[in-house]
Every structure is written in structure tokens, then in C-alpha cells.
Amino acid sequence: MDRRADIEAVDSRMWTPLHVATFHGQYDLVCLLLDNGADVNFLDLHKNFPGEAFSHKVPVAQRQKIHSLLQLFRKHDVEGFWRKQFREEKVSHHQAQAWISHLKKLSNQNILRADEAEREKASANAKLEHMSQRITQAQQCHRELLDRFKADLEAQQEVAGRMKDELTVERENIASKRSCIQDLEVKVAAVKEAASGPAPSMSPSAHAAARSRNLKKQAEVNDLQSMIAERIHILKTEVATTKNDQDHKMKVVTSRVAALMKQKRHLQRELAELQTTTSTQLANIEVLTSQAAMNTLKIGLLT
């Protein structure tokens, strides 16, 4: 790029390297060409200056940047001034970059030290937090165990008191039942004694009346027993009938569920077959479409 002929070379469109660089949005190359004396006022075949035609791939911001640079260069219109200013800025830029790199290095070292200190601090805080959590959890667990033990103890005491009361009630019931049994035994003994025969002091008529009453009571007891037996038989029959009805209903429901499941499986098989058939048909349609397109292309080529 140090030869003037290379900078001023043109192609069939009368484009110089500056035209090409601006067209493709290569800002650094534009600066280099301007630094080496490229002509910003050179016209191509369409009477366009460099920077008036851009590729559609060049961003708008890049276009404006290059256009402003070329306008500034045209405004100054002094190549030596521009080259001098550009070189001075370049040197200042390099010096500034070196100083910035030095400061960045120092800053990075300080950042690394600060990060190391921060990591150590975070590690210490994490350990402290972990120990605090463990202590808190241990204390909470101890309190929960103590509260649970107290609650269990109170519940056991309550259960023991309730069992004691129930035992007392059972003892009273047992005593009452024993008393009732003794009374019944006394009454049974009296009835047996009365039914065994008339007392010596009873007259024949009184004995006959007592025997008649006993027979009547025995008949009533027999009737009551037969009634109770009949009622028990009826209840058993009703229970058996209800159970049979429930079994029958369960069998009906089970058979219906089985039929529905069988129908569901059949529908699933039909759906799978339909999906397979649809996929096959779609594939066939795609093949036919591609064949039709190929035939259309062949016809177009033949005609």
C-alpha cells in the first residue's frame, strides 16, 4: 500500500480501492487508504464519489461512520494535515492503549486479590452460617423431641385414666350382671319349685290352676321362641338375598367394565391402524407430488 499506483488503480467500473473499501464498509481499510493519500474526489463510471454506494450488508451505523470520515476529509482537503493528524492520533492512541493495558493489569491484579479475599470471607460466612443452622436445627430437634415426649406422656396418662374409668365401669357392670344372674337363678329355682308339683298345703283345685298357668306360660314361651326363630330366619334370608343381589350387581358391573375395556382396546388398535394408514398415504402423496414436480420439470426442459 506504499505505492501510489496501487492506491490509484481502477477496475472496469472505474472503482479505486477506496471505492471498494467504502462499498463493503471496511472502515479500517478506508482509514489506511486515506492515510496513504487515496483520492476521495475520484469519480467512477456512474459519477459517484467514494462512499456514495454501499452494499446492502453494511449496517447503517457503519455507513454513517464512513460517510462522516470522508466528508471530514473532503472538508479539510489537505492530505498532509490529515495524515499528520491521523498519525499523531495513532501514536497517542497507542500510548494511551499501553497505559490502559498497564492500568488494566494492575486493576486485574487488585480484582483478583479482592476476589480471593471475598471468596475467603464468603467461605468463612458460609461455614458460620452452616454451623449456626446446625445448632439451630439441633435445638429445634431437641425442643420437638421434648414436646413430643410430653405430648406422648400426657396421651398415655389420658389413656390410662380412661382405661381406669372403663375398668371401673366394667367392674360395676359385672357386679350388676352377677346380681341379675343371682336374681334370675332365684326366680328360676322358684319357678322350678313351683312347677315340680303342688305344695302339700295346696288343694287339688289350686294345684290344677297352678299347673294350668305353668302350661300357659310354657306355651307363651314356646310361641315367643318360635316367633324369634322365624324372625331370625327371615333376617338371614333377607341378608342372603341382599348379598346375592350385590354379587349379581357386582358381576354385572365387572362384565360391563370388561366389555368397555375390550372396546377401548379395540378402538386403540383401530386408531393405531388408522394412523399407520394415514402416514403411509401421506408418504405416498409426497412421493406422487415429487414425481409430478419432476415430470413438470422434464416437460419444461423438453419444450
PDB file of C-alpha atoms in Angstrom, residues 14-297:
ATOM      1  CA  MET A  14     -13.537   2.948 -12.623  1.00  0.00           C
ATOM      2  CA  TRP A  15     -13.550   1.939  -8.983  1.00  0.00           C
ATOM      3  CA  THR A  16     -10.461   2.626  -6.922  1.00  0.00           C
ATOM      4  CA  PRO A  17      -9.521   0.608  -3.816  1.00  0.00           C
ATOM      5  CA  LEU A  18     -11.222   3.386  -1.815  1.00  0.00           C
ATOM      6  CA  HIS A  19     -14.476   2.786  -3.729  1.00  0.00           C
ATOM      7  CA  VAL A  20     -14.252  -0.952  -2.981  1.00  0.00           C
ATOM      8  CA  ALA A  21     -13.422  -0.447   0.703  1.00  0.00           C
ATOM      9  CA  THR A  22     -16.292   2.008   1.234  1.00  0.00           C
ATOM     10  CA  PHE A  23     -18.717  -0.228  -0.685  1.00  0.00           C
ATOM     11  CA  HIS A  24     -18.005  -3.161   1.657  1.00  0.00           C
ATOM     12  CA  GLY A  25     -17.947  -0.968   4.803  1.00  0.00           C
ATOM     13  CA  GLN A  26     -14.295  -1.709   5.727  1.00  0.00           C
ATOM     14  CA  TYR A  27     -13.612   1.275   7.967  1.00  0.00           C
ATOM     15  CA  ASP A  28     -10.047   0.335   8.932  1.00  0.00           C
ATOM     16  CA  LEU A  29      -9.060  -0.137   5.285  1.00  0.00           C
ATOM     17  CA  VAL A  30     -10.647   3.217   4.416  1.00  0.00           C
ATOM     18  CA  CYS A  31      -8.543   4.887   7.123  1.00  0.00           C
ATOM     19  CA  LEU A  32      -5.414   3.163   5.813  1.00  0.00           C
ATOM     20  CA  LEU A  33      -6.118   4.254   2.235  1.00  0.00           C
ATOM     21  CA  LEU A  34      -6.762   7.831   3.319  1.00  0.00           C
ATOM     22  CA  ASP A  35      -3.585   7.775   5.369  1.00  0.00           C
ATOM     23  CA  ASN A  36      -1.666   6.800   2.246  1.00  0.00           C
ATOM     24  CA  GLY A  37      -3.162   9.547   0.076  1.00  0.00           C
ATOM     25  CA  ALA A  38      -6.192   7.981  -1.599  1.00  0.00           C
ATOM     26  CA  ASP A  39      -8.290  10.452  -3.611  1.00  0.00           C
ATOM     27  CA  VAL A  40     -11.731  10.984  -2.068  1.00  0.00           C
ATOM     28  CA  ASN A  41     -12.957  13.017  -5.068  1.00  0.00           C
ATOM     29  CA  PHE A  42     -12.347  10.339  -7.745  1.00  0.00           C
ATOM     30  CA  LEU A  43     -15.488   9.670  -9.841  1.00  0.00           C
ATOM     31  CA  ASP A  44     -16.424   6.251 -11.225  1.00  0.00           C
ATOM     32  CA  LEU A  45     -18.384   5.491 -14.409  1.00  0.00           C
ATOM     33  CA  HIS A  46     -21.662   6.462 -12.733  1.00  0.00           C
ATOM     34  CA  LYS A  47     -20.210   9.765 -11.479  1.00  0.00           C
ATOM     35  CA  ASN A  48     -20.195   8.581  -7.876  1.00  0.00           C
ATOM     36  CA  PHE A  49     -17.638   9.565  -5.271  1.00  0.00           C
ATOM     37  CA  PRO A  50     -16.270   7.005  -2.802  1.00  0.00           C
ATOM     38  CA  GLY A  51     -18.826   6.493  -0.035  1.00  0.00           C
ATOM     39  CA  GLU A  52     -21.941   7.109  -2.143  1.00  0.00           C
ATOM     40  CA  ALA A  53     -22.562   3.410  -2.875  1.00  0.00           C
ATOM     41  CA  PHE A  54     -22.731   0.735  -0.157  1.00  0.00           C
ATOM     42  CA  SER A  55     -23.515  -2.937  -0.068  1.00  0.00           C
ATOM     43  CA  HIS A  56     -26.878  -3.876   1.472  1.00  0.00           C
ATOM     44  CA  LYS A  57     -24.976  -5.962   4.050  1.00  0.00           C
ATOM     45  CA  VAL A  58     -23.260  -2.883   5.541  1.00  0.00           C
ATOM     46  CA  PRO A  59     -25.065  -1.650   8.672  1.00  0.00           C
ATOM     47  CA  VAL A  60     -26.446   1.885   8.692  1.00  0.00           C
ATOM     48  CA  ALA A  61     -24.173   2.922  11.563  1.00  0.00           C
ATOM     49  CA  GLN A  62     -21.097   1.768   9.635  1.00  0.00           C
ATOM     50  CA  ARG A  63     -22.263   3.693   6.563  1.00  0.00           C
ATOM     51  CA  GLN A  64     -22.723   6.881   8.560  1.00  0.00           C
ATOM     52  CA  LYS A  65     -19.304   6.455  10.158  1.00  0.00           C
ATOM     53  CA  ILE A  66     -17.526   6.071   6.797  1.00  0.00           C
ATOM     54  CA  HIS A  67     -19.561   8.876   5.222  1.00  0.00           C
ATOM     55  CA  SER A  68     -18.687  11.259   8.074  1.00  0.00           C
ATOM     56  CA  LEU A  69     -14.996  10.368   7.740  1.00  0.00           C
ATOM     57  CA  LEU A  70     -14.994  11.062   4.002  1.00  0.00           C
ATOM     58  CA  GLN A  71     -16.897  14.320   4.455  1.00  0.00           C
ATOM     59  CA  LEU A  72     -14.416  15.424   7.093  1.00  0.00           C
ATOM     60  CA  PHE A  73     -11.526  14.582   4.794  1.00  0.00           C
ATOM     61  CA  ARG A  74     -13.136  16.476   1.889  1.00  0.00           C
ATOM     62  CA  LYS A  75     -13.757  19.435   4.155  1.00  0.00           C
ATOM     63  CA  HIS A  76     -10.133  19.696   5.192  1.00  0.00           C
ATOM     64  CA  ASP A  77      -8.935  18.899   1.668  1.00  0.00           C
ATOM     65  CA  VAL A  78      -5.349  18.813   2.847  1.00  0.00           C
ATOM     66  CA  GLU A  79      -3.740  15.401   2.698  1.00  0.00           C
ATOM     67  CA  GLY A  80      -0.703  16.333   4.732  1.00  0.00           C
ATOM     68  CA  PHE A  81      -2.781  17.804   7.510  1.00  0.00           C
ATOM     69  CA  TRP A  82      -4.972  14.736   7.640  1.00  0.00           C
ATOM     70  CA  ARG A  83      -2.045  12.301   7.560  1.00  0.00           C
ATOM     71  CA  LYS A  84      -0.231  14.226  10.277  1.00  0.00           C
ATOM     72  CA  GLN A  85      -3.304  14.446  12.445  1.00  0.00           C
ATOM     73  CA  PHE A  86      -4.103  10.784  11.887  1.00  0.00           C
ATOM     74  CA  ARG A  87      -0.567   9.686  12.727  1.00  0.00           C
ATOM     75  CA  GLU A  88      -0.455  11.842  15.862  1.00  0.00           C
ATOM     76  CA  GLU A  89      -3.757  10.428  16.964  1.00  0.00           C
ATOM     77  CA  LYS A  90      -2.468   6.981  16.149  1.00  0.00           C
ATOM     78  CA  VAL A  91       0.648   7.488  18.300  1.00  0.00           C
ATOM     79  CA  SER A  92      -1.434   8.980  21.108  1.00  0.00           C
ATOM     80  CA  HIS A  93      -3.829   6.095  20.764  1.00  0.00           C
ATOM     81  CA  HIS A  94      -1.008   3.539  21.046  1.00  0.00           C
ATOM     82  CA  GLN A  95       0.425   5.320  24.099  1.00  0.00           C
ATOM     83  CA  ALA A  96      -2.999   5.502  25.664  1.00  0.00           C
ATOM     84  CA  GLN A  97      -3.570   1.826  24.881  1.00  0.00           C
ATOM     85  CA  ALA A  98      -0.260   0.903  26.525  1.00  0.00           C
ATOM     86  CA  TRP A  99      -1.104   2.932  29.625  1.00  0.00           C
ATOM     87  CA  ILE A 100      -4.614   1.499  29.696  1.00  0.00           C
ATOM     88  CA  SER A 101      -3.179  -2.020  29.395  1.00  0.00           C
ATOM     89  CA  HIS A 102      -0.852  -1.310  32.322  1.00  0.00           C
ATOM     90  CA  LEU A 103      -3.737   0.043  34.389  1.00  0.00           C
ATOM     91  CA  LYS A 104      -5.888  -2.936  33.403  1.00  0.00           C
ATOM     92  CA  LYS A 105      -3.126  -5.298  34.518  1.00  0.00           C
ATOM     93  CA  LEU A 106      -2.886  -3.567  37.887  1.00  0.00           C
ATOM     94  CA  SER A 107      -6.653  -3.446  38.144  1.00  0.00           C
ATOM     95  CA  ASN A 108      -6.902  -7.144  37.300  1.00  0.00           C
ATOM     96  CA  GLN A 109      -4.367  -7.984  40.000  1.00  0.00           C
ATOM     97  CA  ASN A 110      -6.305  -5.922  42.520  1.00  0.00           C
ATOM     98  CA  ILE A 111      -9.531  -7.531  41.355  1.00  0.00           C
ATOM     99  CA  LEU A 112      -8.010 -10.996  41.760  1.00  0.00           C
ATOM    100  CA  ARG A 113      -6.828 -10.158  45.272  1.00  0.00           C
ATOM    101  CA  ALA A 114     -10.204  -8.674  46.129  1.00  0.00           C
ATOM    102  CA  ASP A 115     -11.965 -11.730  44.682  1.00  0.00           C
ATOM    103  CA  GLU A 116      -9.718 -14.039  46.713  1.00  0.00           C
ATOM    104  CA  ALA A 117     -10.447 -12.072  49.866  1.00  0.00           C
ATOM    105  CA  GLU A 118     -14.144 -12.063  49.025  1.00  0.00           C
ATOM    106  CA  ARG A 119     -14.105 -15.826  48.465  1.00  0.00           C
ATOM    107  CA  GLU A 120     -12.361 -16.387  51.808  1.00  0.00           C
ATOM    108  CA  LYS A 121     -14.870 -14.115  53.505  1.00  0.00           C
ATOM    109  CA  ALA A 122     -17.772 -15.875  51.779  1.00  0.00           C
ATOM    110  CA  SER A 123     -16.335 -19.273  52.767  1.00  0.00           C
ATOM    111  CA  ALA A 124     -15.994 -18.188  56.389  1.00  0.00           C
ATOM    112  CA  ASN A 125     -19.521 -16.746  56.374  1.00  0.00           C
ATOM    113  CA  ALA A 126     -20.833 -19.937  54.790  1.00  0.00           C
ATOM    114  CA  LYS A 127     -19.145 -22.078  57.447  1.00  0.00           C
ATOM    115  CA  LEU A 128     -20.509 -19.808  60.174  1.00  0.00           C
ATOM    116  CA  GLU A 129     -23.971 -19.930  58.645  1.00  0.00           C
ATOM    117  CA  HIS A 130     -23.753 -23.720  58.337  1.00  0.00           C
ATOM    118  CA  MET A 131     -22.736 -24.110  61.972  1.00  0.00           C
ATOM    119  CA  SER A 132     -25.475 -21.702  63.050  1.00  0.00           C
ATOM    120  CA  GLN A 133     -28.036 -23.682  61.071  1.00  0.00           C
ATOM    121  CA  ARG A 134     -26.826 -26.958  62.566  1.00  0.00           C
ATOM    122  CA  ILE A 135     -27.026 -25.516  66.085  1.00  0.00           C
ATOM    123  CA  THR A 136     -30.478 -24.098  65.394  1.00  0.00           C
ATOM    124  CA  GLN A 137     -31.644 -27.400  63.904  1.00  0.00           C
ATOM    125  CA  ALA A 138     -30.265 -29.338  66.869  1.00  0.00           C
ATOM    126  CA  GLN A 139     -32.009 -27.007  69.322  1.00  0.00           C
ATOM    127  CA  GLN A 140     -35.240 -27.213  67.356  1.00  0.00           C
ATOM    128  CA  CYS A 141     -34.984 -31.006  67.156  1.00  0.00           C
ATOM    129  CA  HIS A 142     -34.383 -31.172  70.907  1.00  0.00           C
ATOM    130  CA  ARG A 143     -37.408 -28.963  71.551  1.00  0.00           C
ATOM    131  CA  GLU A 144     -39.553 -31.016  69.171  1.00  0.00           C
ATOM    132  CA  LEU A 145     -38.478 -34.276  70.836  1.00  0.00           C
ATOM    133  CA  LEU A 146     -39.184 -32.825  74.273  1.00  0.00           C
ATOM    134  CA  ASP A 147     -42.605 -31.548  73.174  1.00  0.00           C
ATOM    135  CA  ARG A 148     -43.374 -34.902  71.534  1.00  0.00           C
ATOM    136  CA  PHE A 149     -42.332 -36.776  74.692  1.00  0.00           C
ATOM    137  CA  LYS A 150     -44.540 -34.513  76.810  1.00  0.00           C
ATOM    138  CA  ALA A 151     -47.458 -34.972  74.419  1.00  0.00           C
ATOM    139  CA  ASP A 152     -46.983 -38.763  74.379  1.00  0.00           C
ATOM    140  CA  LEU A 153     -46.771 -38.822  78.167  1.00  0.00           C
ATOM    141  CA  GLU A 154     -49.953 -36.778  78.503  1.00  0.00           C
ATOM    142  CA  ALA A 155     -51.690 -39.003  75.937  1.00  0.00           C
ATOM    143  CA  GLN A 156     -50.596 -42.150  77.786  1.00  0.00           C
ATOM    144  CA  GLN A 157     -51.748 -40.675  81.071  1.00  0.00           C
ATOM    145  CA  GLU A 158     -55.076 -39.777  79.488  1.00  0.00           C
ATOM    146  CA  VAL A 159     -55.413 -43.279  78.027  1.00  0.00           C
ATOM    147  CA  ALA A 160     -54.527 -44.810  81.397  1.00  0.00           C
ATOM    148  CA  GLY A 161     -57.147 -42.667  83.132  1.00  0.00           C
ATOM    149  CA  ARG A 162     -59.749 -43.565  80.519  1.00  0.00           C
ATOM    150  CA  MET A 163     -58.887 -47.271  80.831  1.00  0.00           C
ATOM    151  CA  LYS A 164     -59.142 -46.991  84.594  1.00  0.00           C
ATOM    152  CA  ASP A 165     -62.589 -45.413  84.297  1.00  0.00           C
ATOM    153  CA  GLU A 166     -63.643 -48.068  81.765  1.00  0.00           C
ATOM    154  CA  LEU A 167     -62.343 -50.796  84.102  1.00  0.00           C
ATOM    155  CA  THR A 168     -64.360 -49.326  86.943  1.00  0.00           C
ATOM    156  CA  VAL A 169     -67.471 -49.248  84.758  1.00  0.00           C
ATOM    157  CA  GLU A 170     -66.823 -52.841  83.636  1.00  0.00           C
ATOM    158  CA  ARG A 171     -66.470 -53.939  87.232  1.00  0.00           C
ATOM    159  CA  GLU A 172     -69.753 -52.237  88.090  1.00  0.00           C
ATOM    160  CA  ASN A 173     -71.410 -53.872  85.053  1.00  0.00           C
ATOM    161  CA  ILE A 174     -70.025 -57.269  86.057  1.00  0.00           C
ATOM    162  CA  ALA A 175     -71.314 -56.813  89.577  1.00  0.00           C
ATOM    163  CA  SER A 176     -74.707 -55.742  88.233  1.00  0.00           C
ATOM    164  CA  LYS A 177     -74.821 -58.728  85.865  1.00  0.00           C
ATOM    165  CA  ARG A 178     -73.856 -61.072  88.686  1.00  0.00           C
ATOM    166  CA  SER A 179     -76.661 -59.620  90.769  1.00  0.00           C
ATOM    167  CA  CYS A 180     -79.101 -60.049  87.876  1.00  0.00           C
ATOM    168  CA  ILE A 181     -77.901 -63.649  87.372  1.00  0.00           C
ATOM    169  CA  GLN A 182     -78.396 -64.371  91.044  1.00  0.00           C
ATOM    170  CA  ASP A 183     -81.899 -62.884  90.883  1.00  0.00           C
ATOM    171  CA  LEU A 184     -82.665 -64.951  87.784  1.00  0.00           C
ATOM    172  CA  GLU A 185     -81.303 -68.076  89.447  1.00  0.00           C
ATOM    173  CA  VAL A 186     -83.553 -67.394  92.411  1.00  0.00           C
ATOM    174  CA  LYS A 187     -86.541 -66.860  90.126  1.00  0.00           C
ATOM    175  CA  VAL A 188     -85.737 -69.985  88.102  1.00  0.00           C
ATOM    176  CA  ALA A 189     -85.416 -72.011  91.269  1.00  0.00           C
ATOM    177  CA  ALA A 190     -88.742 -70.643  92.443  1.00  0.00           C
ATOM    178  CA  VAL A 191     -90.381 -71.469  89.106  1.00  0.00           C
ATOM    179  CA  LYS A 192     -88.884 -74.970  89.144  1.00  0.00           C
ATOM    180  CA  GLU A 193     -90.048 -75.477  92.677  1.00  0.00           C
ATOM    181  CA  ALA A 194     -93.495 -74.232  91.748  1.00  0.00           C
ATOM    182  CA  ALA A 195     -93.584 -76.402  88.623  1.00  0.00           C
ATOM    183  CA  SER A 196     -92.274 -79.534  90.369  1.00  0.00           C
ATOM    184  CA  GLY A 197     -95.569 -80.173  91.999  1.00  0.00           C
ATOM    185  CA  PRO A 198     -98.130 -78.723  94.293  1.00  0.00           C
ATOM    186  CA  ALA A 199     -97.177 -77.903  97.791  1.00  0.00           C
ATOM    187  CA  PRO A 200     -98.576 -80.150 100.476  1.00  0.00           C
ATOM    188  CA  SER A 201    -100.760 -77.363 101.770  1.00  0.00           C
ATOM    189  CA  MET A 202    -102.275 -76.697  98.286  1.00  0.00           C
ATOM    190  CA  SER A 203    -105.630 -78.106  97.452  1.00  0.00           C
ATOM    191  CA  PRO A 204    -106.172 -80.176  94.330  1.00  0.00           C
ATOM    192  CA  SER A 205    -108.008 -77.306  92.659  1.00  0.00           C
ATOM    193  CA  ALA A 206    -105.150 -74.853  93.430  1.00  0.00           C
ATOM    194  CA  HIS A 207    -102.647 -77.376  92.130  1.00  0.00           C
ATOM    195  CA  ALA A 208    -104.602 -77.765  88.904  1.00  0.00           C
ATOM    196  CA  ALA A 209    -104.832 -73.983  88.497  1.00  0.00           C
ATOM    197  CA  ALA A 210    -101.083 -73.581  89.061  1.00  0.00           C
ATOM    198  CA  ARG A 211    -100.327 -76.328  86.580  1.00  0.00           C
ATOM    199  CA  SER A 212    -102.627 -74.713  84.055  1.00  0.00           C
ATOM    200  CA  ARG A 213    -100.867 -71.374  84.493  1.00  0.00           C
ATOM    201  CA  ASN A 214     -97.469 -73.039  84.059  1.00  0.00           C
ATOM    202  CA  LEU A 215     -98.598 -74.777  80.906  1.00  0.00           C
ATOM    203  CA  LYS A 216     -99.972 -71.491  79.574  1.00  0.00           C
ATOM    204  CA  LYS A 217     -96.710 -69.687  80.325  1.00  0.00           C
ATOM    205  CA  GLN A 218     -94.748 -72.539  78.730  1.00  0.00           C
ATOM    206  CA  ALA A 219     -96.939 -72.261  75.643  1.00  0.00           C
ATOM    207  CA  GLU A 220     -96.347 -68.496  75.523  1.00  0.00           C
ATOM    208  CA  VAL A 221     -92.591 -69.030  75.862  1.00  0.00           C
ATOM    209  CA  ASN A 222     -92.664 -71.639  73.083  1.00  0.00           C
ATOM    210  CA  ASP A 223     -94.641 -69.267  70.840  1.00  0.00           C
ATOM    211  CA  LEU A 224     -92.193 -66.455  71.565  1.00  0.00           C
ATOM    212  CA  GLN A 225     -89.213 -68.724  70.793  1.00  0.00           C
ATOM    213  CA  SER A 226     -90.780 -69.878  67.534  1.00  0.00           C
ATOM    214  CA  MET A 227     -91.521 -66.227  66.620  1.00  0.00           C
ATOM    215  CA  ILE A 228     -87.917 -65.225  67.368  1.00  0.00           C
ATOM    216  CA  ALA A 229     -86.602 -68.193  65.361  1.00  0.00           C
ATOM    217  CA  GLU A 230     -88.884 -67.261  62.441  1.00  0.00           C
ATOM    218  CA  ARG A 231     -87.737 -63.625  62.606  1.00  0.00           C
ATOM    219  CA  ILE A 232     -84.086 -64.732  62.667  1.00  0.00           C
ATOM    220  CA  HIS A 233     -84.747 -66.969  59.660  1.00  0.00           C
ATOM    221  CA  ILE A 234     -86.389 -64.052  57.813  1.00  0.00           C
ATOM    222  CA  LEU A 235     -83.459 -61.762  58.611  1.00  0.00           C
ATOM    223  CA  LYS A 236     -80.976 -64.404  57.453  1.00  0.00           C
ATOM    224  CA  THR A 237     -82.963 -64.859  54.266  1.00  0.00           C
ATOM    225  CA  GLU A 238     -83.026 -61.087  53.661  1.00  0.00           C
ATOM    226  CA  VAL A 239     -79.262 -60.839  54.290  1.00  0.00           C
ATOM    227  CA  ALA A 240     -78.605 -63.717  51.901  1.00  0.00           C
ATOM    228  CA  THR A 241     -80.891 -62.154  49.281  1.00  0.00           C
ATOM    229  CA  THR A 242     -79.195 -58.762  49.650  1.00  0.00           C
ATOM    230  CA  LYS A 243     -75.787 -60.398  49.350  1.00  0.00           C
ATOM    231  CA  ASN A 244     -76.873 -62.282  46.242  1.00  0.00           C
ATOM    232  CA  ASP A 245     -78.228 -59.053  44.740  1.00  0.00           C
ATOM    233  CA  GLN A 246     -74.979 -57.248  45.496  1.00  0.00           C
ATOM    234  CA  ASP A 247     -72.952 -60.107  43.996  1.00  0.00           C
ATOM    235  CA  HIS A 248     -75.128 -60.051  40.901  1.00  0.00           C
ATOM    236  CA  LYS A 249     -74.768 -56.271  40.554  1.00  0.00           C
ATOM    237  CA  MET A 250     -71.005 -56.554  41.057  1.00  0.00           C
ATOM    238  CA  LYS A 251     -70.820 -59.237  38.366  1.00  0.00           C
ATOM    239  CA  VAL A 252     -72.860 -57.054  36.014  1.00  0.00           C
ATOM    240  CA  VAL A 253     -70.652 -54.014  36.677  1.00  0.00           C
ATOM    241  CA  THR A 254     -67.499 -56.118  36.273  1.00  0.00           C
ATOM    242  CA  SER A 255     -68.736 -57.550  32.985  1.00  0.00           C
ATOM    243  CA  ARG A 256     -69.637 -54.052  31.753  1.00  0.00           C
ATOM    244  CA  VAL A 257     -66.215 -52.710  32.723  1.00  0.00           C
ATOM    245  CA  ALA A 258     -64.541 -55.637  30.985  1.00  0.00           C
ATOM    246  CA  ALA A 259     -66.633 -55.005  27.875  1.00  0.00           C
ATOM    247  CA  LEU A 260     -65.759 -51.306  27.927  1.00  0.00           C
ATOM    248  CA  MET A 261     -62.046 -52.085  28.345  1.00  0.00           C
ATOM    249  CA  LYS A 262     -62.250 -54.547  25.448  1.00  0.00           C
ATOM    250  CA  GLN A 263     -63.977 -51.915  23.336  1.00  0.00           C
ATOM    251  CA  LYS A 264     -61.340 -49.352  24.344  1.00  0.00           C
ATOM    252  CA  ARG A 265     -58.518 -51.698  23.298  1.00  0.00           C
ATOM    253  CA  HIS A 266     -60.283 -52.370  20.018  1.00  0.00           C
ATOM    254  CA  LEU A 267     -60.661 -48.629  19.379  1.00  0.00           C
ATOM    255  CA  GLN A 268     -56.999 -48.071  20.232  1.00  0.00           C
ATOM    256  CA  ARG A 269     -55.971 -50.754  17.732  1.00  0.00           C
ATOM    257  CA  GLU A 270     -58.205 -49.199  15.087  1.00  0.00           C
ATOM    258  CA  LEU A 271     -56.754 -45.747  15.834  1.00  0.00           C
ATOM    259  CA  ALA A 272     -53.191 -47.071  15.527  1.00  0.00           C
ATOM    260  CA  GLU A 273     -54.047 -48.769  12.241  1.00  0.00           C
ATOM    261  CA  LEU A 274     -55.682 -45.565  11.007  1.00  0.00           C
ATOM    262  CA  GLN A 275     -52.612 -43.524  11.954  1.00  0.00           C
ATOM    263  CA  THR A 276     -50.355 -46.001  10.157  1.00  0.00           C
ATOM    264  CA  THR A 277     -52.572 -45.898   7.086  1.00  0.00           C
ATOM    265  CA  THR A 278     -52.653 -42.094   7.176  1.00  0.00           C
ATOM    266  CA  SER A 279     -48.864 -41.904   7.454  1.00  0.00           C
ATOM    267  CA  THR A 280     -48.497 -44.306   4.537  1.00  0.00           C
ATOM    268  CA  GLN A 281     -50.947 -42.296   2.463  1.00  0.00           C
ATOM    269  CA  LEU A 282     -49.146 -39.044   3.277  1.00  0.00           C
ATOM    270  CA  ALA A 283     -45.835 -40.607   2.268  1.00  0.00           C
ATOM    271  CA  ASN A 284     -47.400 -41.815  -0.973  1.00  0.00           C
ATOM    272  CA  ILE A 285     -48.810 -38.339  -1.607  1.00  0.00           C
ATOM    273  CA  GLU A 286     -45.370 -36.799  -1.078  1.00  0.00           C
ATOM    274  CA  VAL A 287     -43.835 -39.315  -3.491  1.00  0.00           C
ATOM    275  CA  LEU A 288     -46.517 -38.596  -6.075  1.00  0.00           C
ATOM    276  CA  THR A 289     -46.059 -34.842  -5.608  1.00  0.00           C
ATOM    277  CA  SER A 290     -42.309 -35.113  -6.105  1.00  0.00           C
ATOM    278  CA  GLN A 291     -42.843 -37.297  -9.169  1.00  0.00           C
ATOM    279  CA  ALA A 292     -45.304 -34.764 -10.581  1.00  0.00           C
ATOM    280  CA  ALA A 293     -42.811 -31.959  -9.977  1.00  0.00           C
ATOM    281  CA  MET A 294     -40.076 -33.957 -11.712  1.00  0.00           C
ATOM    282  CA  ASN A 295     -42.382 -34.669 -14.639  1.00  0.00           C
ATOM    283  CA  THR A 296     -43.284 -30.985 -14.886  1.00  0.00           C
ATOM    284  CA  LEU A 297     -39.597 -30.085 -14.874  1.00  0.00           C
TER     285      LEU A 297
END
